[in-house]
XYZ file of N, CA, C and O in Angstrom:
424
model
N -28.874 -12.424 95.495
C -27.917 -11.272 95.274
C -26.851 -12.527 94.593
O -27.322 -13.120 94.413
N -25.893 -11.750 93.551
C -24.540 -12.291 92.956
C -24.062 -12.387 93.041
O -23.425 -12.260 93.737
N -23.322 -14.109 92.274
C -22.149 -14.426 92.774
C -21.951 -13.621 92.569
O -21.253 -13.524 90.832
N -20.276 -13.304 93.414
C -19.576 -12.332 93.060
C -17.868 -12.918 92.129
O -16.985 -12.880 92.159
N -18.445 -14.708 92.178
C -17.418 -15.873 91.034
C -17.750 -15.371 89.664
O -16.723 -16.272 89.108
N -18.700 -14.707 89.449
C -18.574 -15.232 87.522
C -20.062 -13.396 87.261
O -19.903 -12.956 87.413
N -19.014 -13.673 85.483
C -19.588 -12.476 85.568
C -20.983 -12.319 85.285
O -21.208 -13.080 85.330
N -21.341 -10.788 85.336
C -22.884 -11.282 85.820
C -22.553 -10.118 84.116
O -22.586 -9.726 83.736
N -23.834 -11.319 82.967
C -24.813 -11.510 82.195
C -25.360 -9.562 81.391
O -25.487 -9.552 80.392
N -25.889 -9.768 82.206
C -26.925 -8.908 82.060
C -25.557 -7.015 82.299
O -25.932 -5.838 82.300
N -24.462 -7.349 82.236
C -23.095 -6.130 81.687
C -22.568 -6.346 81.129
O -21.341 -5.361 80.666
N -23.044 -7.398 80.257
C -22.643 -7.198 78.609
C -23.580 -6.245 77.590
O -24.738 -6.715 78.295
N -23.035 -6.332 76.946
C -23.965 -5.341 76.358
C -25.042 -6.426 75.201
O -23.469 -7.370 74.806
N -25.662 -5.610 74.436
C -26.608 -7.145 74.006
C -25.210 -6.806 72.262
O -24.353 -5.282 72.120
N -25.662 -7.681 71.305
C -24.640 -7.956 70.040
C -25.353 -7.108 69.360
O -26.496 -6.619 69.149
N -23.988 -5.616 68.856
C -24.735 -4.515 67.975
C -23.238 -5.133 66.767
O -22.486 -5.346 66.723
N -24.386 -4.673 65.940
C -23.218 -5.381 64.429
C -24.012 -3.612 64.012
O -24.558 -3.490 63.982
N -22.252 -4.016 62.404
C -23.240 -2.772 62.242
C -24.519 -2.978 61.197
O -24.935 -3.719 60.600
N -25.531 -1.130 61.575
C -26.006 -2.194 60.128
C -27.288 -0.928 58.918
O -26.241 0.131 59.146
N -27.275 -1.975 57.738
C -27.198 -3.553 58.337
C -26.122 -3.973 58.135
O -24.998 -3.253 58.124
N -26.145 -5.326 58.494
C -25.376 -6.309 59.434
C -24.540 -6.083 56.679
O -24.830 -6.519 56.480
N -23.191 -5.869 57.446
C -21.878 -6.263 56.329
C -22.624 -8.089 55.728
O -22.053 -7.563 54.835
N -22.834 -8.610 56.097
C -22.918 -10.293 55.392
C -23.846 -10.827 56.339
O -24.562 -10.670 57.123
N -23.453 -11.724 55.205
C -24.791 -13.114 55.713
C -24.515 -13.881 57.505
O -24.265 -14.606 57.886
N -22.596 -13.835 56.870
C -22.218 -13.759 58.576
C -21.709 -13.392 58.953
O -22.103 -13.514 60.536
N -21.385 -12.164 59.002
C -22.423 -11.487 60.757
C -23.531 -11.565 60.889
O -23.800 -11.271 62.209
N -24.488 -11.188 60.261
C -26.250 -11.790 60.530
C -26.349 -13.077 61.689
O -26.700 -13.459 62.363
N -25.403 -13.888 60.772
C -25.908 -15.416 61.851
C -24.791 -15.138 63.229
O -25.120 -15.791 63.985
N -23.573 -14.206 62.316
C -22.492 -14.177 64.331
C -23.785 -13.389 64.718
O -23.574 -14.032 66.874
N -24.792 -12.574 64.926
C -24.889 -11.671 65.926
C -25.981 -12.187 66.695
O -26.652 -11.985 67.565
N -26.570 -13.210 65.995
C -27.454 -14.212 65.799
C -27.148 -14.818 66.624
O -28.174 -15.680 68.510
N -26.253 -15.535 66.854
C -25.431 -16.513 68.099
C -25.138 -15.801 68.880
O -25.416 -16.246 70.434
N -24.700 -15.137 68.802
C -23.959 -14.158 70.217
C -25.653 -13.420 70.924
O -25.350 -14.097 72.150
N -26.782 -13.873 70.564
C -27.425 -13.794 71.038
C -28.658 -14.344 71.751
O -28.569 -15.084 72.869
N -28.215 -15.742 70.839
C -28.592 -16.993 72.059
C -28.108 -17.548 72.774
O -28.209 -17.405 73.852
N -26.312 -16.411 73.330
C -25.559 -17.263 74.302
C -25.527 -16.363 75.183
O -25.826 -16.556 76.219
N -25.529 -15.137 75.065
C -26.664 -13.951 76.057
C -27.795 -14.622 76.211
O -27.892 -14.456 77.753
N -28.523 -14.629 75.645
C -30.209 -15.513 76.672
C -29.759 -16.264 77.680
O -30.490 -16.975 78.415
N -28.593 -17.971 77.365
C -28.621 -18.946 77.871
C -28.222 -18.790 78.958
O -27.421 -19.813 79.593
N -26.747 -17.045 79.136
C -26.252 -17.069 80.616
C -27.129 -16.512 81.322
O -26.809 -16.590 82.510
N -28.099 -15.563 80.623
C -28.458 -14.864 81.518
C -30.433 -15.454 81.940
O -31.361 -15.419 82.968
N -30.368 -16.486 80.956
C -32.306 -17.679 81.642
C -32.065 -18.091 81.284
O -33.134 -19.164 81.019
N -31.826 -19.268 82.477
C -31.775 -19.881 82.803
C -31.252 -19.679 85.547
O -31.173 -18.675 85.397
N -31.304 -21.035 84.668
C -31.128 -21.862 86.968
C -29.764 -21.523 87.385
O -28.975 -21.842 88.840
N -29.173 -21.049 86.487
C -27.105 -20.603 87.356
C -26.674 -20.309 88.825
O -26.882 -20.591 89.468
N -27.784 -19.484 88.613
C -26.869 -18.987 90.274
C -27.783 -19.595 90.761
O -27.503 -19.593 91.993
N -29.107 -19.748 91.048
C -29.355 -20.419 92.186
C -28.350 -22.007 92.547
O -27.784 -22.357 93.206
N -28.524 -22.485 91.322
C -27.657 -24.012 91.640
C -26.094 -23.258 91.769
O -26.147 -24.577 92.518
N -25.822 -22.014 91.655
C -24.118 -22.083 92.352
C -24.314 -22.081 93.926
O -23.210 -22.522 94.190
N -25.730 -20.626 93.898
C -25.782 -20.564 95.543
C -26.129 -21.642 96.820
O -25.855 -21.849 97.363
N -26.486 -23.122 96.156
C -27.530 -23.514 96.221
C -26.609 -24.465 96.821
O -26.550 -26.323 97.035
N -25.566 -24.464 95.852
C -24.143 -25.890 95.571
C -24.506 -27.186 94.731
O -24.017 -28.317 95.021
N -25.570 -26.962 94.347
C -26.215 -28.467 92.637
C -25.853 -27.951 92.498
O -25.876 -27.268 90.849
N -25.142 -29.031 91.759
C -23.644 -28.768 90.063
C -23.406 -27.277 90.408
O -22.750 -26.655 88.991
N -22.084 -26.858 91.248
C -22.845 -25.185 90.984
C -20.830 -25.706 89.997
O -20.674 -24.352 88.537
N -20.139 -26.160 89.953
C -19.338 -26.188 89.124
C -19.026 -25.844 87.484
O -18.936 -25.384 86.259
N -20.943 -26.855 87.168
C -21.217 -27.431 86.460
C -22.159 -25.420 85.315
O -22.167 -25.392 84.330
N -23.127 -25.852 86.461
C -23.008 -24.212 86.741
C -22.423 -23.013 86.188
O -22.466 -22.627 85.449
N -21.808 -23.132 87.022
C -19.892 -21.723 86.235
C -19.470 -22.353 85.102
O -19.051 -20.418 84.716
N -19.334 -23.628 84.892
C -19.015 -23.325 83.449
C -19.737 -22.874 82.163
O -19.175 -22.361 80.910
N -20.254 -23.049 82.625
C -21.659 -23.098 81.300
C -21.867 -20.981 81.738
O -22.220 -21.142 80.111
N -22.156 -20.465 82.754
C -22.271 -19.561 82.196
C -21.187 -18.540 81.623
O -21.176 -17.777 80.710
N -19.780 -19.370 82.209
C -18.265 -18.301 81.038
C -18.536 -18.889 79.910
O -17.691 -18.578 80.026
N -18.802 -20.273 79.565
C -18.577 -20.630 78.234
C -19.476 -20.157 76.993
O -19.062 -18.954 76.422
N -20.773 -19.338 77.773
C -21.880 -18.444 77.220
C -21.378 -17.364 76.685
O -21.394 -16.769 75.590
N -20.884 -16.828 78.312
C -20.359 -15.352 78.342
C -18.936 -14.920 76.992
O -18.112 -14.856 76.129
N -18.004 -16.410 77.064
C -16.947 -16.418 76.554
C -17.508 -16.719 74.432
O -16.521 -16.049 73.908
N -18.249 -17.479 74.258
C -18.878 -17.315 73.174
C -19.229 -15.962 73.031
O -18.634 -15.134 71.671
N -19.731 -15.167 73.289
C -20.829 -14.003 73.351
C -19.461 -12.789 72.786
O -19.903 -12.065 72.034
N -18.508 -13.397 73.951
C -17.569 -12.259 74.182
C -17.007 -11.884 72.565
O -16.580 -11.101 71.270
N -16.216 -13.513 71.975
C -16.050 -13.699 70.538
C -17.063 -13.078 69.880
O -16.254 -12.396 69.073
N -18.183 -13.630 70.051
C -18.658 -13.188 68.768
C -19.623 -11.753 68.871
O -19.059 -11.357 67.299
N -19.814 -11.144 69.698
C -19.903 -9.444 69.847
C -18.652 -9.318 68.762
O -18.398 -7.726 68.261
N -17.379 -9.545 69.494
C -16.393 -7.844 68.786
C -15.980 -8.598 66.905
O -16.044 -8.225 66.745
N -15.986 -10.399 67.078
C -16.054 -10.543 65.335
C -16.704 -10.283 64.416
O -16.600 -9.649 63.866
N -18.109 -9.795 65.287
C -19.479 -9.203 64.117
C -18.903 -7.540 64.333
O -19.351 -6.883 63.036
N -19.281 -6.832 64.770
C -18.245 -5.878 65.290
C -17.586 -5.551 64.572
O -16.993 -4.027 63.528
N -16.572 -6.516 64.334
C -14.882 -6.412 63.843
C -14.842 -6.788 61.774
O -13.991 -5.973 61.416
N -16.955 -7.241 61.507
C -16.342 -8.035 60.414
C -15.445 -8.804 60.225
O -14.786 -9.289 59.172
N -14.918 -9.202 61.496
C -14.133 -10.506 61.397
C -14.694 -12.676 61.889
O -13.848 -12.506 63.247
N -15.600 -12.576 61.208
C -16.140 -13.818 61.587
C -15.440 -15.214 61.398
O -14.847 -14.877 60.061
N -15.070 -15.968 61.946
C -15.084 -17.536 61.587
C -15.062 -18.107 60.872
O -16.057 -18.547 62.212
N -15.997 -17.982 59.404
C -16.453 -18.611 59.624
C -17.219 -20.233 59.937
O -18.620 -21.061 59.763
N -15.721 -21.328 60.748
C -15.970 -22.670 60.014
C -16.001 -22.451 62.269
O -16.729 -23.081 62.772
N -15.763 -20.885 62.743
C -16.115 -21.467 64.367
C -17.027 -21.645 64.409
O -17.888 -21.870 65.380
N -17.583 -20.753 63.392
C -19.869 -19.245 63.752
C -20.246 -20.968 63.650
O -20.923 -21.176 64.473
N -20.174 -21.860 62.735
C -20.245 -22.755 62.268
C -21.366 -23.675 63.815
O -21.487 -24.602 63.719
N -19.393 -24.326 63.662
C -19.094 -24.957 65.044
C -20.434 -24.749 65.962
O -20.935 -26.058 66.843
N -20.122 -23.940 66.629
C -21.212 -22.735 67.787
C -22.406 -23.329 67.809
O -22.960 -23.391 68.729
N -23.687 -22.271 66.230
C -24.480 -23.311 66.118
C -24.553 -24.267 66.353
O -26.104 -24.784 66.775
N -23.637 -25.090 65.334
C -24.393 -26.851 65.778
C -24.482 -27.357 67.472
O -24.879 -28.365 68.364
N -22.999 -26.360 68.742
C -23.162 -27.063 70.420
C -24.175 -26.527 70.084
O -24.485 -26.647 71.939
N -24.698 -24.933 70.154
C -25.505 -24.571 70.298
C -27.187 -23.923 69.923
O -26.219 -22.834 70.051
N -27.352 -24.491 69.957
C -28.626 -24.346 68.400
C -29.860 -23.760 69.188
O -30.612 -23.923 68.094
N -30.330 -23.390 70.283
C -32.070 -23.440 70.185
C -32.181 -22.140 70.173
O -31.189 -20.589 69.077
N -32.968 -21.525 69.760
C -33.817 -20.493 69.964
C -33.702 -20.127 67.830
O -33.602 -19.349 68.200
N -33.077 -21.363 66.787
C -33.826 -21.215 65.862
C -34.241 -19.794 65.071
O -33.851 -19.478 64.268
N -35.347 -19.198 65.062
C -35.888 -18.427 64.692
C -35.869 -17.115 65.366
O -36.445 -16.044 65.248
N -34.873 -17.036 65.994
C -34.749 -15.619 66.932
C -33.988 -14.582 65.726
O -33.150 -14.242 65.074
N -34.567 -13.379 66.735
C -34.777 -12.019 65.763
C -33.602 -11.745 66.524
O -34.360 -10.586 67.830
N -32.375 -11.581 66.100
C -31.686 -10.502 67.361
C -31.595 -8.339 66.691
O -31.317 -7.717 67.822
N -32.585 -8.385 65.948
C -33.184 -6.951 65.903
C -33.563 -6.576 67.232
O -33.258 -4.935 67.426
N -33.684 -6.745 67.925
C -33.912 -6.427 68.947
C -33.354 -6.144 70.122
O -33.179 -5.551 70.460
N -31.756 -7.079 69.671
C -30.759 -6.226 70.258
C -30.017 -5.029 69.725
O -28.685 -4.934 70.257
N -30.020 -4.009 68.858
C -29.408 -4.053 67.843
C -29.652 -2.544 68.294
O -30.149 -2.454 69.890
N -28.585 -1.357 68.773
C -28.389 0.023 69.120
C -30.092 1.084 69.166
O -29.731 0.467 67.613
């Protein structure tokens, strides 16, 4: 059963942006949003929380990834991506460098 203390990643809509993306910056934001959503969904976070093994860390990671996703999805959808903030997120969370976010499009 899902842990009620956390928002469920699968309740999030996939990142979407104007098609085609209005700029290279928006395209980067969509890719980074997809990375954060995948990291929130595809890990052992629920197991760690349920079993009390580093539960605080796991909860923080899920919340952080979803917070980043929410910002990036909103910024991309509205064309208001902060380039410096995006670059910081890309440096801090660089997995899946070849991720094609097209699979997340509406």
